[in-house]
Amino acid sequence: MTTYREVFADGEFRALFAANAAVVAGMTMQMLALSALVYASTGSPLLAALAYLGGYLPLAIGALTLLSLADRVRPRAFLAAWDGVRALAAITFAVGVLPSWAILAIVMAMGLLESVTGAVRNALIVDILSTGGFVLGRSTFNASVGAMQIIGFAVGGTLIAVIGPHPALFASAAFMVVSALLTRFGLRRRAPRAAGRAGLRETWHGTRVLWRDPAIRALLLALWLPNGIIVGAEAMYVPYAGSSAGILFIAAALGMLAGDVVVGRWVSPGRLDRLITPLQTLLAVPYLIFVFHPGTWLAAGAVAVASFGFAAALGLQRRLLDAMPEQLRGQGLGLDSSGRMTSQAIGAFAVGSLAEAFGPAAAMTGAAVGSLLIVALLWRPLRRTGIVASGHPEPSTVS
């Protein structure tokens, strides 16, 4: 598949795409509202960052203990049920009876199963479009993430500014209900991809098989670390810009949307391989401007340019899919998404801790420097496995 028309010709893909878009909009509004709510009640940049990305911290635990479920559940039933749980949680937050510590505890508890949810959804893209359509389908999903984040930040930011964060949380719950309905009635029933009982032993075995392969290991680290630190810097938008933070969030989403559309649709696989390191470098360099404490609009321009660099993940994910054995596809894609989100939560914790001591602007500048150092360190392992040297890498050795 080489065109958007081809991927959207499939009714199941349209339903999965729409459901994912609704989830992204709802979760974006929820994260922004919770961050504003916690920051208003505590005044702590660290706790605001944890409210924004705290649900990603337990993903590592879920990935190490529950991820074998991704290939052993019925996708439609699992995704629809989890959207229902998300809606109930958002309503509970919106009622406004919980203290900040209880909100953070629930967010983190739900993060345990989010690792499985991302794995199931990503594997469905391959099931529906086949391996050949994955890059374009994945880029389409990524583009929708940018678009729906814009909507989520715009609607959520407006609601928060005008009448407070609680209405934004009710709106978030509505988006989750929409996603549940689209999933239930838009996807067909599918049997689990793998047989047998899911559990800790099966999860650890699959993870060991994947991690022992040097190409897969290098790809996972490249997907997890550089952008994890930069997303940690994004968690500082509220402490840095206050009521204008929505402008920075929208700018970042616009940059990511542009990168996914341009790179996913018009850059060939071989050229994309050569652009992986430059794109990851672009992701960090514009954040260096925060050392000068730029105004909101200049800062927005910088983060928009930087966010174009998130498109590097498209090339890395394509290589990861090629390297993985089919029977571990769901777990492998889940390990990727869980690791990325966990690294983002760790990045938010690290950058938030720096902000407690030195302020948000200095913390974001430090995040840019750290991300650039990691890109430089990962370049050699990626080159050694043929990932960034040319469009024709050595085959993976996974068996």
mmCIF file of N, CA and C in Angstrom, residues 138-259:
data_model
loop_
_atom_site.group_PDB
_atom_site.id
_atom_site.type_symbol
_atom_site.label_atom_id
_atom_site.label_comp_id
_atom_site.label_asym_id
_atom_site.label_seq_id
_atom_site.Cartn_x
_atom_site.Cartn_y
_atom_site.Cartn_z
ATOM 1 N N ARG A 138 0.894 3.190 10.063
ATOM 2 C CA ARG A 138 1.425 3.724 11.307
ATOM 3 C C ARG A 138 1.607 5.237 11.223
ATOM 4 N N SER A 139 2.096 5.715 10.068
ATOM 5 C CA SER A 139 2.263 7.160 9.909
ATOM 6 C C SER A 139 0.910 7.865 9.929
ATOM 7 N N THR A 140 -0.119 7.201 9.388
ATOM 8 C CA THR A 140 -1.463 7.771 9.419
ATOM 9 C C THR A 140 -1.958 7.888 10.857
ATOM 10 N N PHE A 141 -1.704 6.842 11.657
ATOM 11 C CA PHE A 141 -2.072 6.897 13.069
ATOM 12 C C PHE A 141 -1.303 8.004 13.777
ATOM 13 N N ASN A 142 0.004 8.091 13.498
ATOM 14 C CA ASN A 142 0.810 9.128 14.132
ATOM 15 C C ASN A 142 0.315 10.519 13.757
ATOM 16 N N ALA A 143 -0.058 10.687 12.481
ATOM 17 C CA ALA A 143 -0.582 11.981 12.046
ATOM 18 C C ALA A 143 -1.879 12.311 12.780
ATOM 19 N N SER A 144 -2.710 11.297 12.983
ATOM 20 C CA SER A 144 -3.958 11.544 13.705
ATOM 21 C C SER A 144 -3.683 11.903 15.152
ATOM 22 N N VAL A 145 -2.599 11.335 15.714
ATOM 23 C CA VAL A 145 -2.229 11.704 17.080
ATOM 24 C C VAL A 145 -1.964 13.200 17.154
ATOM 25 N N GLY A 146 -1.170 13.710 16.177
ATOM 26 C CA GLY A 146 -0.903 15.150 16.158
ATOM 27 C C GLY A 146 -2.169 15.962 16.007
ATOM 28 N N ALA A 147 -3.036 15.553 15.070
ATOM 29 C CA ALA A 147 -4.269 16.308 14.830
ATOM 30 C C ALA A 147 -5.184 16.290 16.045
ATOM 31 N N MET A 148 -5.350 15.111 16.644
ATOM 32 C CA MET A 148 -6.261 15.012 17.780
ATOM 33 C C MET A 148 -5.672 15.628 19.039
ATOM 34 N N GLN A 149 -4.349 15.651 19.146
ATOM 35 C CA GLN A 149 -3.756 16.384 20.261
ATOM 36 C C GLN A 149 -4.041 17.874 20.135
ATOM 37 N N ILE A 150 -4.004 18.374 18.897
ATOM 38 C CA ILE A 150 -4.347 19.781 18.685
ATOM 39 C C ILE A 150 -5.769 20.045 19.162
ATOM 40 N N ILE A 151 -6.682 19.163 18.761
ATOM 41 C CA ILE A 151 -8.078 19.318 19.186
ATOM 42 C C ILE A 151 -8.189 19.195 20.704
ATOM 43 N N GLY A 152 -7.520 18.165 21.266
ATOM 44 C CA GLY A 152 -7.591 17.958 22.702
ATOM 45 C C GLY A 152 -7.023 19.125 23.489
ATOM 46 N N PHE A 153 -5.872 19.635 23.043
ATOM 47 C CA PHE A 153 -5.278 20.773 23.744
ATOM 48 C C PHE A 153 -6.121 22.030 23.569
ATOM 49 N N ALA A 154 -6.658 22.237 22.341
ATOM 50 C CA ALA A 154 -7.455 23.432 22.093
ATOM 51 C C ALA A 154 -8.741 23.407 22.913
ATOM 52 N N VAL A 155 -9.471 22.282 22.834
ATOM 53 C CA VAL A 155 -10.736 22.181 23.575
ATOM 54 C C VAL A 155 -10.469 22.146 25.070
ATOM 55 N N GLY A 156 -9.520 21.275 25.480
ATOM 56 C CA GLY A 156 -9.224 21.168 26.902
ATOM 57 C C GLY A 156 -8.677 22.462 27.464
ATOM 58 N N GLY A 157 -7.752 23.102 26.716
ATOM 59 C CA GLY A 157 -7.186 24.358 27.196
ATOM 60 C C GLY A 157 -8.236 25.440 27.332
ATOM 61 N N THR A 158 -9.173 25.492 26.383
ATOM 62 C CA THR A 158 -10.247 26.489 26.449
ATOM 63 C C THR A 158 -11.156 26.241 27.645
ATOM 64 N N LEU A 159 -11.544 24.973 27.831
ATOM 65 C CA LEU A 159 -12.405 24.639 28.962
ATOM 66 C C LEU A 159 -11.719 24.958 30.287
ATOM 67 N N ILE A 160 -10.427 24.606 30.374
ATOM 68 C CA ILE A 160 -9.697 24.862 31.616
ATOM 69 C C ILE A 160 -9.597 26.359 31.891
ATOM 70 N N ALA A 161 -9.302 27.138 30.837
ATOM 71 C CA ALA A 161 -9.145 28.578 31.013
ATOM 72 C C ALA A 161 -10.455 29.265 31.375
ATOM 73 N N VAL A 162 -11.569 28.773 30.797
ATOM 74 C CA VAL A 162 -12.855 29.461 30.980
ATOM 75 C C VAL A 162 -13.592 28.977 32.221
ATOM 76 N N ILE A 163 -13.691 27.652 32.388
ATOM 77 C CA ILE A 163 -14.517 27.139 33.497
ATOM 78 C C ILE A 163 -13.817 26.086 34.349
ATOM 79 N N GLY A 164 -12.529 25.869 34.135
ATOM 80 C CA GLY A 164 -11.787 24.971 35.008
ATOM 81 C C GLY A 164 -11.571 23.591 34.405
ATOM 82 N N PRO A 165 -10.734 22.765 35.051
ATOM 83 C CA PRO A 165 -10.356 21.467 34.494
ATOM 84 C C PRO A 165 -11.422 20.384 34.566
ATOM 85 N N HIS A 166 -12.381 20.499 35.452
ATOM 86 C CA HIS A 166 -13.354 19.414 35.622
ATOM 87 C C HIS A 166 -14.222 19.188 34.378
ATOM 88 N N PRO A 167 -14.736 20.241 33.708
ATOM 89 C CA PRO A 167 -15.472 19.990 32.464
ATOM 90 C C PRO A 167 -14.622 19.317 31.395
ATOM 91 N N ALA A 168 -13.319 19.632 31.356
ATOM 92 C CA ALA A 168 -12.441 18.982 30.388
ATOM 93 C C ALA A 168 -12.353 17.484 30.650
ATOM 94 N N LEU A 169 -12.414 17.089 31.910
ATOM 95 C CA LEU A 169 -12.371 15.665 32.249
ATOM 96 C C LEU A 169 -13.667 14.962 31.844
ATOM 97 N N PHE A 170 -14.809 15.638 31.995
ATOM 98 C CA PHE A 170 -16.067 15.047 31.510
ATOM 99 C C PHE A 170 -16.024 14.877 29.981
ATOM 100 N N ALA A 171 -15.484 15.880 29.279
ATOM 101 C CA ALA A 171 -15.358 15.760 27.825
ATOM 102 C C ALA A 171 -14.428 14.610 27.457
ATOM 103 N N SER A 172 -13.375 14.407 28.227
ATOM 104 C CA SER A 172 -12.473 13.282 28.003
ATOM 105 C C SER A 172 -13.212 11.957 28.102
ATOM 106 N N ALA A 173 -14.070 11.821 29.096
ATOM 107 C CA ALA A 173 -14.846 10.589 29.249
ATOM 108 C C ALA A 173 -15.735 10.336 28.037
ATOM 109 N N ALA A 174 -16.316 11.399 27.481
ATOM 110 C CA ALA A 174 -17.171 11.240 26.296
ATOM 111 C C ALA A 174 -16.385 10.688 25.114
ATOM 112 N N PHE A 175 -15.164 11.165 24.926
ATOM 113 C CA PHE A 175 -14.337 10.650 23.843
ATOM 114 C C PHE A 175 -14.033 9.163 24.035
ATOM 115 N N MET A 176 -13.836 8.730 25.265
ATOM 116 C CA MET A 176 -13.569 7.315 25.523
ATOM 117 C C MET A 176 -14.770 6.439 25.184
ATOM 118 N N VAL A 177 -15.952 6.940 25.473
ATOM 119 C CA VAL A 177 -17.166 6.196 25.126
ATOM 120 C C VAL A 177 -17.291 6.066 23.612
ATOM 121 N N VAL A 178 -16.999 7.136 22.896
ATOM 122 C CA VAL A 178 -17.028 7.075 21.425
ATOM 123 C C VAL A 178 -16.064 6.021 20.910
ATOM 124 N N SER A 179 -14.865 5.966 21.460
ATOM 125 C CA SER A 179 -13.888 4.979 21.034
ATOM 126 C C SER A 179 -14.374 3.561 21.293
ATOM 127 N N ALA A 180 -14.982 3.338 22.457
ATOM 128 C CA ALA A 180 -15.497 2.002 22.774
ATOM 129 C C ALA A 180 -16.551 1.557 21.764
ATOM 130 N N LEU A 181 -17.448 2.466 21.388
ATOM 131 C CA LEU A 181 -18.505 2.121 20.433
ATOM 132 C C LEU A 181 -17.935 1.849 19.039
ATOM 133 N N LEU A 182 -16.985 2.668 18.604
ATOM 134 C CA LEU A 182 -16.373 2.454 17.294
ATOM 135 C C LEU A 182 -15.647 1.115 17.237
ATOM 136 N N THR A 183 -14.962 0.771 18.313
ATOM 137 C CA THR A 183 -14.237 -0.496 18.360
ATOM 138 C C THR A 183 -15.204 -1.672 18.349
ATOM 139 N N ARG A 184 -16.230 -1.595 19.164
ATOM 140 C CA ARG A 184 -17.169 -2.723 19.284
ATOM 141 C C ARG A 184 -17.916 -2.982 17.990
ATOM 142 N N PHE A 185 -18.334 -1.935 17.284
ATOM 143 C CA PHE A 185 -19.166 -2.134 16.106
ATOM 144 C C PHE A 185 -18.416 -1.963 14.788
ATOM 145 N N GLY A 186 -17.147 -1.550 14.828
ATOM 146 C CA GLY A 186 -16.400 -1.340 13.594
ATOM 147 C C GLY A 186 -15.385 -2.408 13.268
ATOM 148 N N LEU A 187 -15.005 -3.209 14.263
ATOM 149 C CA LEU A 187 -14.016 -4.265 14.045
ATOM 150 C C LEU A 187 -14.695 -5.639 14.066
ATOM 151 N N ARG A 188 -14.118 -6.559 13.341
ATOM 152 C CA ARG A 188 -14.649 -7.914 13.378
ATOM 153 C C ARG A 188 -13.963 -8.720 14.481
ATOM 154 N N ARG A 189 -14.601 -9.788 14.862
ATOM 155 C CA ARG A 189 -14.024 -10.649 15.896
ATOM 156 C C ARG A 189 -12.781 -11.339 15.355
ATOM 157 N N ARG A 190 -11.770 -11.433 16.179
ATOM 158 C CA ARG A 190 -10.540 -12.141 15.821
ATOM 159 C C ARG A 190 -10.147 -13.050 16.973
ATOM 160 N N ALA A 191 -9.621 -14.203 16.602
ATOM 161 C CA ALA A 191 -9.105 -15.111 17.616
ATOM 162 C C ALA A 191 -7.759 -14.593 18.109
ATOM 163 N N PRO A 192 -7.332 -14.989 19.295
ATOM 164 C CA PRO A 192 -6.003 -14.605 19.765
ATOM 165 C C PRO A 192 -4.914 -15.065 18.794
ATOM 166 N N ARG A 193 -3.833 -14.314 18.714
ATOM 167 C CA ARG A 193 -2.746 -14.625 17.780
ATOM 168 C C ARG A 193 -1.937 -15.829 18.244
ATOM 169 N N ALA A 194 -1.846 -16.026 19.537
ATOM 170 C CA ALA A 194 -1.070 -17.131 20.093
ATOM 171 C C ALA A 194 -1.945 -17.930 21.048
ATOM 172 N N ALA A 195 -1.639 -19.214 21.170
ATOM 173 C CA ALA A 195 -2.378 -20.091 22.069
ATOM 174 C C ALA A 195 -1.630 -20.198 23.395
ATOM 175 N N GLY A 196 -2.292 -20.808 24.366
ATOM 176 C CA GLY A 196 -1.644 -21.020 25.645
ATOM 177 C C GLY A 196 -1.976 -19.945 26.651
ATOM 178 N N ARG A 197 -1.534 -20.186 27.859
ATOM 179 C CA ARG A 197 -1.809 -19.277 28.960
ATOM 180 C C ARG A 197 -0.807 -18.138 28.972
ATOM 181 N N ALA A 198 -1.319 -16.939 29.140
ATOM 182 C CA ALA A 198 -0.439 -15.777 29.264
ATOM 183 C C ALA A 198 -0.014 -15.614 30.718
ATOM 184 N N GLY A 199 1.198 -15.220 30.927
ATOM 185 C CA GLY A 199 1.674 -15.035 32.288
ATOM 186 C C GLY A 199 3.076 -14.479 32.327
ATOM 187 N N LEU A 200 3.597 -14.427 33.528
ATOM 188 C CA LEU A 200 4.918 -13.856 33.733
ATOM 189 C C LEU A 200 5.993 -14.633 32.985
ATOM 190 N N ARG A 201 5.930 -15.947 33.031
ATOM 191 C CA ARG A 201 6.959 -16.774 32.383
ATOM 192 C C ARG A 201 6.968 -16.552 30.881
ATOM 193 N N GLU A 202 5.784 -16.549 30.279
ATOM 194 C CA GLU A 202 5.692 -16.359 28.829
ATOM 195 C C GLU A 202 6.163 -14.953 28.433
ATOM 196 N N THR A 203 5.797 -13.968 29.242
ATOM 197 C CA THR A 203 6.215 -12.594 28.945
ATOM 198 C C THR A 203 7.732 -12.466 28.999
ATOM 199 N N TRP A 204 8.340 -13.008 30.027
ATOM 200 C CA TRP A 204 9.799 -12.910 30.171
ATOM 201 C C TRP A 204 10.518 -13.664 29.063
ATOM 202 N N HIS A 205 9.973 -14.825 28.676
ATOM 203 C CA HIS A 205 10.619 -15.593 27.605
ATOM 204 C C HIS A 205 10.612 -14.799 26.302
ATOM 205 N N GLY A 206 9.456 -14.234 25.944
ATOM 206 C CA GLY A 206 9.373 -13.457 24.713
ATOM 207 C C GLY A 206 10.276 -12.236 24.755
ATOM 208 N N THR A 207 10.335 -11.588 25.907
ATOM 209 C CA THR A 207 11.196 -10.408 26.035
ATOM 210 C C THR A 207 12.662 -10.777 25.873
ATOM 211 N N ARG A 208 13.067 -11.906 26.443
ATOM 212 C CA ARG A 208 14.462 -12.344 26.304
ATOM 213 C C ARG A 208 14.809 -12.641 24.852
ATOM 214 N N VAL A 209 13.891 -13.310 24.145
ATOM 215 C CA VAL A 209 14.134 -13.610 22.736
ATOM 216 C C VAL A 209 14.343 -12.331 21.937
ATOM 217 N N LEU A 210 13.510 -11.350 22.181
ATOM 218 C CA LEU A 210 13.622 -10.077 21.459
ATOM 219 C C LEU A 210 14.884 -9.312 21.855
ATOM 220 N N TRP A 211 15.156 -9.236 23.143
ATOM 221 C CA TRP A 211 16.256 -8.401 23.625
ATOM 222 C C TRP A 211 17.624 -8.974 23.261
ATOM 223 N N ARG A 212 17.721 -10.286 23.077
ATOM 224 C CA ARG A 212 19.031 -10.883 22.746
ATOM 225 C C ARG A 212 19.494 -10.524 21.347
ATOM 226 N N ASP A 213 18.554 -10.158 20.469
ATOM 227 C CA ASP A 213 18.950 -9.788 19.113
ATOM 228 C C ASP A 213 19.556 -8.378 19.118
ATOM 229 N N PRO A 214 20.801 -8.209 18.652
ATOM 230 C CA PRO A 214 21.444 -6.887 18.735
ATOM 231 C C PRO A 214 20.727 -5.806 17.934
ATOM 232 N N ALA A 215 20.166 -6.170 16.775
ATOM 233 C CA ALA A 215 19.457 -5.166 15.981
ATOM 234 C C ALA A 215 18.192 -4.700 16.690
ATOM 235 N N ILE A 216 17.428 -5.649 17.233
ATOM 236 C CA ILE A 216 16.203 -5.290 17.949
ATOM 237 C C ILE A 216 16.539 -4.458 19.175
ATOM 238 N N ARG A 217 17.584 -4.842 19.877
ATOM 239 C CA ARG A 217 17.983 -4.094 21.079
ATOM 240 C C ARG A 217 18.352 -2.648 20.729
ATOM 241 N N ALA A 218 19.135 -2.474 19.677
ATOM 242 C CA ALA A 218 19.521 -1.112 19.270
ATOM 243 C C ALA A 218 18.303 -0.306 18.829
ATOM 244 N N LEU A 219 17.398 -0.947 18.108
ATOM 245 C CA LEU A 219 16.193 -0.260 17.656
ATOM 246 C C LEU A 219 15.330 0.181 18.830
ATOM 247 N N LEU A 220 15.148 -0.700 19.804
ATOM 248 C CA LEU A 220 14.325 -0.350 20.955
ATOM 249 C C LEU A 220 14.922 0.812 21.736
ATOM 250 N N LEU A 221 16.223 0.776 21.959
ATOM 251 C CA LEU A 221 16.855 1.877 22.692
ATOM 252 C C LEU A 221 16.725 3.191 21.927
ATOM 253 N N ALA A 222 16.867 3.131 20.606
ATOM 254 C CA ALA A 222 16.738 4.342 19.793
ATOM 255 C C ALA A 222 15.306 4.874 19.799
ATOM 256 N N LEU A 223 14.327 3.978 19.900
ATOM 257 C CA LEU A 223 12.931 4.405 19.980
ATOM 258 C C LEU A 223 12.595 4.963 21.358
ATOM 259 N N TRP A 224 13.195 4.419 22.391
ATOM 260 C CA TRP A 224 12.831 4.796 23.749
ATOM 261 C C TRP A 224 13.475 6.092 24.244
ATOM 262 N N LEU A 225 14.788 6.199 24.096
ATOM 263 C CA LEU A 225 15.534 7.164 24.905
ATOM 264 C C LEU A 225 15.510 8.612 24.405
ATOM 265 N N PRO A 226 15.887 8.894 23.144
ATOM 266 C CA PRO A 226 15.970 10.319 22.760
ATOM 267 C C PRO A 226 14.653 11.069 22.888
ATOM 268 N N ASN A 227 13.560 10.455 22.385
ATOM 269 C CA ASN A 227 12.299 11.194 22.464
ATOM 270 C C ASN A 227 11.691 11.152 23.856
ATOM 271 N N GLY A 228 12.084 10.154 24.679
ATOM 272 C CA GLY A 228 11.587 10.123 26.048
ATOM 273 C C GLY A 228 12.008 11.358 26.827
ATOM 274 N N ILE A 229 13.259 11.766 26.625
ATOM 275 C CA ILE A 229 13.749 12.954 27.327
ATOM 276 C C ILE A 229 13.054 14.215 26.814
ATOM 277 N N ILE A 230 12.824 14.290 25.504
ATOM 278 C CA ILE A 230 12.181 15.482 24.946
ATOM 279 C C ILE A 230 10.717 15.571 25.370
ATOM 280 N N VAL A 231 10.034 14.445 25.446
ATOM 281 C CA VAL A 231 8.655 14.485 25.955
ATOM 282 C C VAL A 231 8.656 14.913 27.422
ATOM 283 N N GLY A 232 9.706 14.543 28.155
ATOM 284 C CA GLY A 232 9.843 15.058 29.514
ATOM 285 C C GLY A 232 9.914 16.570 29.534
ATOM 286 N N ALA A 233 10.603 17.143 28.533
ATOM 287 C CA ALA A 233 10.644 18.603 28.425
ATOM 288 C C ALA A 233 9.256 19.166 28.130
ATOM 289 N N GLU A 234 8.464 18.458 27.326
ATOM 290 C CA GLU A 234 7.101 18.914 27.037
ATOM 291 C C GLU A 234 6.262 18.995 28.315
ATOM 292 N N ALA A 235 6.564 18.130 29.276
ATOM 293 C CA ALA A 235 5.809 18.149 30.530
ATOM 294 C C ALA A 235 6.049 19.432 31.323
ATOM 295 N N MET A 236 7.015 20.232 30.902
ATOM 296 C CA MET A 236 7.311 21.502 31.569
ATOM 297 C C MET A 236 6.553 22.680 30.954
ATOM 298 N N TYR A 237 5.727 22.446 29.943
ATOM 299 C CA TYR A 237 5.036 23.556 29.300
ATOM 300 C C TYR A 237 4.142 24.321 30.260
ATOM 301 N N VAL A 238 3.428 23.595 31.116
ATOM 302 C CA VAL A 238 2.530 24.274 32.056
ATOM 303 C C VAL A 238 3.315 25.119 33.062
ATOM 304 N N PRO A 239 4.353 24.558 33.734
ATOM 305 C CA PRO A 239 5.137 25.426 34.628
ATOM 306 C C PRO A 239 5.842 26.565 33.899
ATOM 307 N N TYR A 240 6.252 26.364 32.650
ATOM 308 C CA TYR A 240 6.982 27.400 31.925
ATOM 309 C C TYR A 240 6.064 28.515 31.424
ATOM 310 N N ALA A 241 4.946 28.119 30.799
ATOM 311 C CA ALA A 241 4.101 29.106 30.116
ATOM 312 C C ALA A 241 2.794 29.407 30.833
ATOM 313 N N GLY A 242 2.472 28.677 31.872
ATOM 314 C CA GLY A 242 1.250 28.952 32.620
ATOM 315 C C GLY A 242 0.000 28.802 31.762
ATOM 316 N N SER A 243 -0.837 29.828 31.761
ATOM 317 C CA SER A 243 -2.100 29.755 31.018
ATOM 318 C C SER A 243 -1.897 29.712 29.512
ATOM 319 N N SER A 244 -0.691 30.041 29.030
ATOM 320 C CA SER A 244 -0.397 29.981 27.594
ATOM 321 C C SER A 244 0.195 28.641 27.174
ATOM 322 N N ALA A 245 0.244 27.669 28.077
ATOM 323 C CA ALA A 245 0.864 26.383 27.767
ATOM 324 C C ALA A 245 0.183 25.691 26.598
ATOM 325 N N GLY A 246 -1.120 25.905 26.435
ATOM 326 C CA GLY A 246 -1.831 25.270 25.328
ATOM 327 C C GLY A 246 -1.230 25.623 23.981
ATOM 328 N N ILE A 247 -0.683 26.830 23.838
ATOM 329 C CA ILE A 247 -0.053 27.234 22.575
ATOM 330 C C ILE A 247 1.156 26.355 22.284
ATOM 331 N N LEU A 248 1.949 26.063 23.309
ATOM 332 C CA LEU A 248 3.117 25.202 23.118
ATOM 333 C C LEU A 248 2.705 23.774 22.798
ATOM 334 N N PHE A 249 1.689 23.279 23.481
ATOM 335 C CA PHE A 249 1.217 21.923 23.201
ATOM 336 C C PHE A 249 0.703 21.805 21.760
ATOM 337 N N ILE A 250 -0.051 22.801 21.309
ATOM 338 C CA ILE A 250 -0.577 22.771 19.949
ATOM 339 C C ILE A 250 0.556 22.862 18.932
ATOM 340 N N ALA A 251 1.552 23.705 19.187
ATOM 341 C CA ALA A 251 2.695 23.826 18.281
ATOM 342 C C ALA A 251 3.443 22.503 18.163
ATOM 343 N N ALA A 252 3.647 21.822 19.299
ATOM 344 C CA ALA A 252 4.334 20.527 19.277
ATOM 345 C C ALA A 252 3.529 19.506 18.482
ATOM 346 N N ALA A 253 2.213 19.507 18.674
ATOM 347 C CA ALA A 253 1.373 18.559 17.935
ATOM 348 C C ALA A 253 1.390 18.857 16.436
ATOM 349 N N LEU A 254 1.387 20.136 16.066
ATOM 350 C CA LEU A 254 1.455 20.502 14.649
ATOM 351 C C LEU A 254 2.769 20.034 14.022
ATOM 352 N N GLY A 255 3.874 20.198 14.736
ATOM 353 C CA GLY A 255 5.153 19.749 14.219
ATOM 354 C C GLY A 255 5.192 18.242 14.032
ATOM 355 N N MET A 256 4.666 17.505 14.997
ATOM 356 C CA MET A 256 4.632 16.055 14.883
ATOM 357 C C MET A 256 3.742 15.618 13.730
ATOM 358 N N LEU A 257 2.597 16.280 13.573
ATOM 359 C CA LEU A 257 1.693 15.973 12.471
ATOM 360 C C LEU A 257 2.382 16.191 11.127
ATOM 361 N N ALA A 258 3.070 17.313 10.972
ATOM 362 C CA ALA A 258 3.758 17.598 9.718
ATOM 363 C C ALA A 258 4.833 16.549 9.432
ATOM 364 N N GLY A 259 5.593 16.173 10.449
ATOM 365 C CA GLY A 259 6.638 15.179 10.252
ATOM 366 C C GLY A 259 6.095 13.833 9.824
#
